[in-house]
């Protein structure tokens, strides 16, 4: 049943969004209302690390979503976890929420356009234990020029800027598992 009261000892995965005159949103957060068990906190933290791994990436112009997908999956792979869906998709306005031409996926496709400045994309790694729980962290990101100087000649580097600003549930994060860079990402995201 899907129309039942939520219990304190279970997770809620909420995939939501809206259609507005100036764009479409698509966001997912996973929440736990009671005191979460350690194994769920650890798994949530691994998914968050995957999200941060891709969201904080700096990559050369011409990179495709297929090339970048492993940045979101690697933190989960280290612990024998994965998810059976794409990591990201373009976002339409008054069309489809999932709109190309680009995508971020482990699946190689014949048509695989590179990410370009001004494109919006979701980043949404997850983990799902059938019949038990699901975890996904989804934000919409803007592809933009990398702001820091580099020593790669005339190469153009790109990065993501989060457009979705919804906090991550802090009690679901095991900060001892995060690197210093990951902690800085979370703290910087929450300050925005």
PDB file of C-alpha atoms in Angstrom:
ATOM      1  CA  UNK A   1       0.000   0.000   0.000  1.00  0.00           C
ATOM      2  CA  UNK A   2       1.176   3.496  -0.746  1.00  0.00           C
ATOM      3  CA  UNK A   3      -1.504   5.389   1.175  1.00  0.00           C
ATOM      4  CA  UNK A   4      -0.411   4.472   4.678  1.00  0.00           C
ATOM      5  CA  UNK A   5       1.023   6.504   7.548  1.00  0.00           C
ATOM      6  CA  UNK A   6       4.790   6.800   7.675  1.00  0.00           C
ATOM      7  CA  UNK A   7       6.568   5.121  10.561  1.00  0.00           C
ATOM      8  CA  UNK A   8       9.533   6.534  12.471  1.00  0.00           C
ATOM      9  CA  UNK A   9      11.606   3.432  11.710  1.00  0.00           C
ATOM     10  CA  UNK A  10      11.574   3.646   7.915  1.00  0.00           C
ATOM     11  CA  UNK A  11      12.980   5.779   5.127  1.00  0.00           C
ATOM     12  CA  UNK A  12      11.066   7.992   2.767  1.00  0.00           C
ATOM     13  CA  UNK A  13      12.396   8.625  -0.728  1.00  0.00           C
ATOM     14  CA  UNK A  14      10.644  11.718  -2.108  1.00  0.00           C
ATOM     15  CA  UNK A  15      11.145  12.418  -5.835  1.00  0.00           C
ATOM     16  CA  UNK A  16       9.440  15.704  -6.589  1.00  0.00           C
ATOM     17  CA  UNK A  17       9.485  18.729  -8.837  1.00  0.00           C
ATOM     18  CA  UNK A  18       7.380  21.297 -10.545  1.00  0.00           C
ATOM     19  CA  UNK A  19       6.673  23.091 -13.799  1.00  0.00           C
ATOM     20  CA  UNK A  20       7.199  26.869 -13.693  1.00  0.00           C
ATOM     21  CA  UNK A  21       7.130  29.641 -16.295  1.00  0.00           C
ATOM     22  CA  UNK A  22      10.934  29.839 -16.297  1.00  0.00           C
ATOM     23  CA  UNK A  23      11.831  26.169 -15.925  1.00  0.00           C
ATOM     24  CA  UNK A  24      11.227  22.745 -14.513  1.00  0.00           C
ATOM     25  CA  UNK A  25      12.581  21.280 -11.293  1.00  0.00           C
ATOM     26  CA  UNK A  26      13.371  17.682 -10.394  1.00  0.00           C
ATOM     27  CA  UNK A  27      14.740  16.842  -6.967  1.00  0.00           C
ATOM     28  CA  UNK A  28      14.969  13.770  -4.751  1.00  0.00           C
ATOM     29  CA  UNK A  29      15.749  13.560  -1.065  1.00  0.00           C
ATOM     30  CA  UNK A  30      15.753  10.576   1.242  1.00  0.00           C
ATOM     31  CA  UNK A  31      14.687  11.119   4.837  1.00  0.00           C
ATOM     32  CA  UNK A  32      14.503   9.103   8.019  1.00  0.00           C
ATOM     33  CA  UNK A  33      12.129  10.375  10.691  1.00  0.00           C
ATOM     34  CA  UNK A  34      13.321   8.413  13.725  1.00  0.00           C
ATOM     35  CA  UNK A  35      16.821   7.470  14.832  1.00  0.00           C
ATOM     36  CA  UNK A  36      18.414   5.859  11.750  1.00  0.00           C
ATOM     37  CA  UNK A  37      20.313   2.567  12.080  1.00  0.00           C
ATOM     38  CA  UNK A  38      24.057   2.711  11.403  1.00  0.00           C
ATOM     39  CA  UNK A  39      23.876   0.602   8.224  1.00  0.00           C
ATOM     40  CA  UNK A  40      21.397   3.028   6.616  1.00  0.00           C
ATOM     41  CA  UNK A  41      23.517   6.015   7.618  1.00  0.00           C
ATOM     42  CA  UNK A  42      26.581   4.366   6.094  1.00  0.00           C
ATOM     43  CA  UNK A  43      24.736   3.567   2.854  1.00  0.00           C
ATOM     44  CA  UNK A  44      23.259   7.079   2.651  1.00  0.00           C
ATOM     45  CA  UNK A  45      26.750   8.510   3.155  1.00  0.00           C
ATOM     46  CA  UNK A  46      28.116   6.368   0.295  1.00  0.00           C
ATOM     47  CA  UNK A  47      25.371   7.659  -2.005  1.00  0.00           C
ATOM     48  CA  UNK A  48      26.165  11.213  -0.883  1.00  0.00           C
ATOM     49  CA  UNK A  49      29.847  10.604  -1.674  1.00  0.00           C
ATOM     50  CA  UNK A  50      28.808   9.514  -5.160  1.00  0.00           C
ATOM     51  CA  UNK A  51      26.747  12.661  -5.570  1.00  0.00           C
ATOM     52  CA  UNK A  52      29.630  14.839  -4.403  1.00  0.00           C
ATOM     53  CA  UNK A  53      32.109  12.960  -6.600  1.00  0.00           C
ATOM     54  CA  UNK A  54      30.273  13.995  -9.743  1.00  0.00           C
ATOM     55  CA  UNK A  55      28.861  17.327  -8.533  1.00  0.00           C
ATOM     56  CA  UNK A  56      32.357  18.593  -7.671  1.00  0.00           C
ATOM     57  CA  UNK A  57      34.013  17.313 -10.852  1.00  0.00           C
ATOM     58  CA  UNK A  58      36.127  19.510 -13.096  1.00  0.00           C
ATOM     59  CA  UNK A  59      36.248  18.147 -16.639  1.00  0.00           C
ATOM     60  CA  UNK A  60      37.450  19.170 -20.092  1.00  0.00           C
ATOM     61  CA  UNK A  61      35.055  20.588 -22.659  1.00  0.00           C
ATOM     62  CA  UNK A  62      33.976  17.735 -24.918  1.00  0.00           C
ATOM     63  CA  UNK A  63      33.392  15.270 -22.071  1.00  0.00           C
ATOM     64  CA  UNK A  64      30.251  13.186 -22.262  1.00  0.00           C
ATOM     65  CA  UNK A  65      27.984  12.064 -19.463  1.00  0.00           C
ATOM     66  CA  UNK A  66      29.022   8.479 -20.147  1.00  0.00           C
ATOM     67  CA  UNK A  67      32.644   9.441 -19.454  1.00  0.00           C
ATOM     68  CA  UNK A  68      31.705  11.143 -16.166  1.00  0.00           C
ATOM     69  CA  UNK A  69      29.218   8.566 -14.844  1.00  0.00           C
ATOM     70  CA  UNK A  70      31.833   6.530 -12.971  1.00  0.00           C
ATOM     71  CA  UNK A  71      32.606   9.533 -10.736  1.00  0.00           C
ATOM     72  CA  UNK A  72      29.197   9.045  -9.093  1.00  0.00           C
ATOM     73  CA  UNK A  73      29.398   5.255  -8.959  1.00  0.00           C
ATOM     74  CA  UNK A  74      32.966   4.753  -7.714  1.00  0.00           C
ATOM     75  CA  UNK A  75      32.261   5.491  -4.013  1.00  0.00           C
ATOM     76  CA  UNK A  76      29.441   2.925  -4.119  1.00  0.00           C
ATOM     77  CA  UNK A  77      31.448   0.335  -6.062  1.00  0.00           C
ATOM     78  CA  UNK A  78      34.128   0.388  -3.328  1.00  0.00           C
ATOM     79  CA  UNK A  79      31.501  -1.070  -0.988  1.00  0.00           C
ATOM     80  CA  UNK A  80      29.867  -3.459  -3.464  1.00  0.00           C
ATOM     81  CA  UNK A  81      26.900  -1.150  -4.140  1.00  0.00           C
ATOM     82  CA  UNK A  82      25.429   0.142  -7.403  1.00  0.00           C
ATOM     83  CA  UNK A  83      22.152   1.308  -8.923  1.00  0.00           C
ATOM     84  CA  UNK A  84      20.349   0.219 -12.075  1.00  0.00           C
ATOM     85  CA  UNK A  85      19.439   3.615 -13.524  1.00  0.00           C
ATOM     86  CA  UNK A  86      21.127   6.527 -15.183  1.00  0.00           C
ATOM     87  CA  UNK A  87      22.964   9.053 -13.067  1.00  0.00           C
ATOM     88  CA  UNK A  88      21.604  12.144 -14.802  1.00  0.00           C
ATOM     89  CA  UNK A  89      19.417  13.612 -17.512  1.00  0.00           C
ATOM     90  CA  UNK A  90      18.728  16.937 -19.106  1.00  0.00           C
ATOM     91  CA  UNK A  91      15.837  18.948 -17.748  1.00  0.00           C
ATOM     92  CA  UNK A  92      13.175  20.461 -19.986  1.00  0.00           C
ATOM     93  CA  UNK A  93      10.857  23.397 -19.529  1.00  0.00           C
ATOM     94  CA  UNK A  94       7.171  22.715 -20.184  1.00  0.00           C
ATOM     95  CA  UNK A  95       8.229  19.612 -22.086  1.00  0.00           C
ATOM     96  CA  UNK A  96       9.581  16.473 -20.487  1.00  0.00           C
ATOM     97  CA  UNK A  97      11.312  16.547 -17.143  1.00  0.00           C
ATOM     98  CA  UNK A  98      13.787  14.060 -18.634  1.00  0.00           C
ATOM     99  CA  UNK A  99      14.973  15.791 -21.768  1.00  0.00           C
ATOM    100  CA  UNK A 100      18.052  15.347 -23.909  1.00  0.00           C
ATOM    101  CA  UNK A 101      20.099  15.576 -25.815  1.00  0.00           C
ATOM    102  CA  UNK A 102      22.609  14.738 -23.080  1.00  0.00           C
ATOM    103  CA  UNK A 103      22.518  12.144 -20.322  1.00  0.00           C
ATOM    104  CA  UNK A 104      24.818  10.758 -17.641  1.00  0.00           C
ATOM    105  CA  UNK A 105      24.797   6.980 -17.671  1.00  0.00           C
ATOM    106  CA  UNK A 106      26.991   3.900 -17.448  1.00  0.00           C
ATOM    107  CA  UNK A 107      25.296   2.738 -20.657  1.00  0.00           C
ATOM    108  CA  UNK A 108      27.120   3.797 -23.816  1.00  0.00           C
ATOM    109  CA  UNK A 109      24.785   5.084 -26.532  1.00  0.00           C
ATOM    110  CA  UNK A 110      25.411   5.738 -30.206  1.00  0.00           C
ATOM    111  CA  UNK A 111      24.351   9.367 -29.770  1.00  0.00           C
ATOM    112  CA  UNK A 112      26.352  10.702 -26.838  1.00  0.00           C
ATOM    113  CA  UNK A 113      26.664  14.504 -27.061  1.00  0.00           C
ATOM    114  CA  UNK A 114      29.143  16.284 -24.804  1.00  0.00           C
ATOM    115  CA  UNK A 115      28.075  18.431 -21.892  1.00  0.00           C
ATOM    116  CA  UNK A 116      28.114  22.120 -22.866  1.00  0.00           C
ATOM    117  CA  UNK A 117      28.010  25.371 -20.904  1.00  0.00           C
ATOM    118  CA  UNK A 118      24.449  26.351 -20.101  1.00  0.00           C
ATOM    119  CA  UNK A 119      23.066  22.805 -20.074  1.00  0.00           C
ATOM    120  CA  UNK A 120      21.146  21.701 -17.016  1.00  0.00           C
ATOM    121  CA  UNK A 121      21.397  18.137 -15.829  1.00  0.00           C
ATOM    122  CA  UNK A 122      20.385  16.081 -12.862  1.00  0.00           C
ATOM    123  CA  UNK A 123      22.897  14.218 -10.745  1.00  0.00           C
ATOM    124  CA  UNK A 124      21.089  11.411  -8.945  1.00  0.00           C
ATOM    125  CA  UNK A 125      23.030   8.404  -7.673  1.00  0.00           C
ATOM    126  CA  UNK A 126      21.202   5.967  -5.419  1.00  0.00           C
ATOM    127  CA  UNK A 127      21.017   2.553  -3.861  1.00  0.00           C
ATOM    128  CA  UNK A 128      17.939   0.362  -3.507  1.00  0.00           C
ATOM    129  CA  UNK A 129      17.463  -2.758  -1.396  1.00  0.00           C
ATOM    130  CA  UNK A 130      14.376  -4.427  -2.800  1.00  0.00           C
ATOM    131  CA  UNK A 131      11.535  -4.656  -0.336  1.00  0.00           C
ATOM    132  CA  UNK A 132      13.521  -2.738   2.294  1.00  0.00           C
ATOM    133  CA  UNK A 133      14.514   0.810   1.336  1.00  0.00           C
ATOM    134  CA  UNK A 134      15.710   3.164  -1.377  1.00  0.00           C
ATOM    135  CA  UNK A 135      18.176   6.027  -1.199  1.00  0.00           C
ATOM    136  CA  UNK A 136      18.629   8.673  -3.879  1.00  0.00           C
ATOM    137  CA  UNK A 137      20.099  12.169  -3.780  1.00  0.00           C
ATOM    138  CA  UNK A 138      19.140  14.256  -6.809  1.00  0.00           C
ATOM    139  CA  UNK A 139      19.999  17.843  -7.589  1.00  0.00           C
ATOM    140  CA  UNK A 140      19.719  19.856 -10.775  1.00  0.00           C
ATOM    141  CA  UNK A 141      23.051  21.293 -11.880  1.00  0.00           C
ATOM    142  CA  UNK A 142      24.157  23.903 -14.380  1.00  0.00           C
ATOM    143  CA  UNK A 143      27.203  23.186 -16.563  1.00  0.00           C
ATOM    144  CA  UNK A 144      29.446  26.244 -16.476  1.00  0.00           C
ATOM    145  CA  UNK A 145      33.072  27.237 -17.107  1.00  0.00           C
ATOM    146  CA  UNK A 146      35.481  26.236 -14.335  1.00  0.00           C
ATOM    147  CA  UNK A 147      36.405  29.348 -12.361  1.00  0.00           C
ATOM    148  CA  UNK A 148      39.928  28.460 -11.241  1.00  0.00           C
ATOM    149  CA  UNK A 149      43.047  29.058 -13.379  1.00  0.00           C
ATOM    150  CA  UNK A 150      44.690  25.973 -14.896  1.00  0.00           C
ATOM    151  CA  UNK A 151      47.807  24.974 -16.778  1.00  0.00           C
ATOM    152  CA  UNK A 152      46.170  23.062 -19.604  1.00  0.00           C
ATOM    153  CA  UNK A 153      46.876  25.555 -22.377  1.00  0.00           C
ATOM    154  CA  UNK A 154      43.835  26.599 -24.347  1.00  0.00           C
ATOM    155  CA  UNK A 155      41.666  23.796 -22.941  1.00  0.00           C
ATOM    156  CA  UNK A 156      38.304  24.845 -21.567  1.00  0.00           C
ATOM    157  CA  UNK A 157      37.439  23.221 -18.278  1.00  0.00           C
ATOM    158  CA  UNK A 158      33.869  22.863 -17.062  1.00  0.00           C
ATOM    159  CA  UNK A 159      32.212  22.267 -13.715  1.00  0.00           C
ATOM    160  CA  UNK A 160      28.749  21.957 -12.205  1.00  0.00           C
ATOM    161  CA  UNK A 161      26.920  24.562 -10.157  1.00  0.00           C
ATOM    162  CA  UNK A 162      23.983  23.344  -8.062  1.00  0.00           C
ATOM    163  CA  UNK A 163      20.657  24.945  -8.897  1.00  0.00           C
ATOM    164  CA  UNK A 164      18.787  22.830  -6.352  1.00  0.00           C
ATOM    165  CA  UNK A 165      19.356  24.039  -2.810  1.00  0.00           C
ATOM    166  CA  UNK A 166      17.615  21.608  -0.471  1.00  0.00           C
ATOM    167  CA  UNK A 167      19.656  20.473   2.550  1.00  0.00           C
ATOM    168  CA  UNK A 168      20.897  16.918   2.955  1.00  0.00           C
ATOM    169  CA  UNK A 169      19.483  15.334   6.128  1.00  0.00           C
ATOM    170  CA  UNK A 170      22.409  15.716   8.535  1.00  0.00           C
ATOM    171  CA  UNK A 171      21.561  12.775  10.801  1.00  0.00           C
ATOM    172  CA  UNK A 172      21.892  10.500   7.754  1.00  0.00           C
ATOM    173  CA  UNK A 173      25.531  11.555   7.166  1.00  0.00           C
ATOM    174  CA  UNK A 174      28.420   9.764   8.868  1.00  0.00           C
ATOM    175  CA  UNK A 175      31.005  12.549   8.774  1.00  0.00           C
ATOM    176  CA  UNK A 176      33.778  10.096   9.758  1.00  0.00           C
ATOM    177  CA  UNK A 177      33.423   8.492   6.315  1.00  0.00           C
ATOM    178  CA  UNK A 178      33.800  11.800   4.451  1.00  0.00           C
ATOM    179  CA  UNK A 179      37.081  13.200   3.183  1.00  0.00           C
ATOM    180  CA  UNK A 180      37.980  16.795   3.998  1.00  0.00           C
ATOM    181  CA  UNK A 181      36.972  17.842   0.467  1.00  0.00           C
ATOM    182  CA  UNK A 182      33.589  16.094   0.850  1.00  0.00           C
ATOM    183  CA  UNK A 183      32.984  17.810   4.201  1.00  0.00           C
ATOM    184  CA  UNK A 184      33.816  21.170   2.624  1.00  0.00           C
ATOM    185  CA  UNK A 185      31.385  20.450  -0.219  1.00  0.00           C
ATOM    186  CA  UNK A 186      28.530  19.620   2.185  1.00  0.00           C
ATOM    187  CA  UNK A 187      29.246  22.611   4.428  1.00  0.00           C
ATOM    188  CA  UNK A 188      29.527  24.961   1.428  1.00  0.00           C
ATOM    189  CA  UNK A 189      26.308  23.594  -0.068  1.00  0.00           C
ATOM    190  CA  UNK A 190      24.442  24.109   3.225  1.00  0.00           C
ATOM    191  CA  UNK A 191      25.715  27.699   3.520  1.00  0.00           C
ATOM    192  CA  UNK A 192      24.203  28.722   0.175  1.00  0.00           C
TER     193      UNK A 192
END
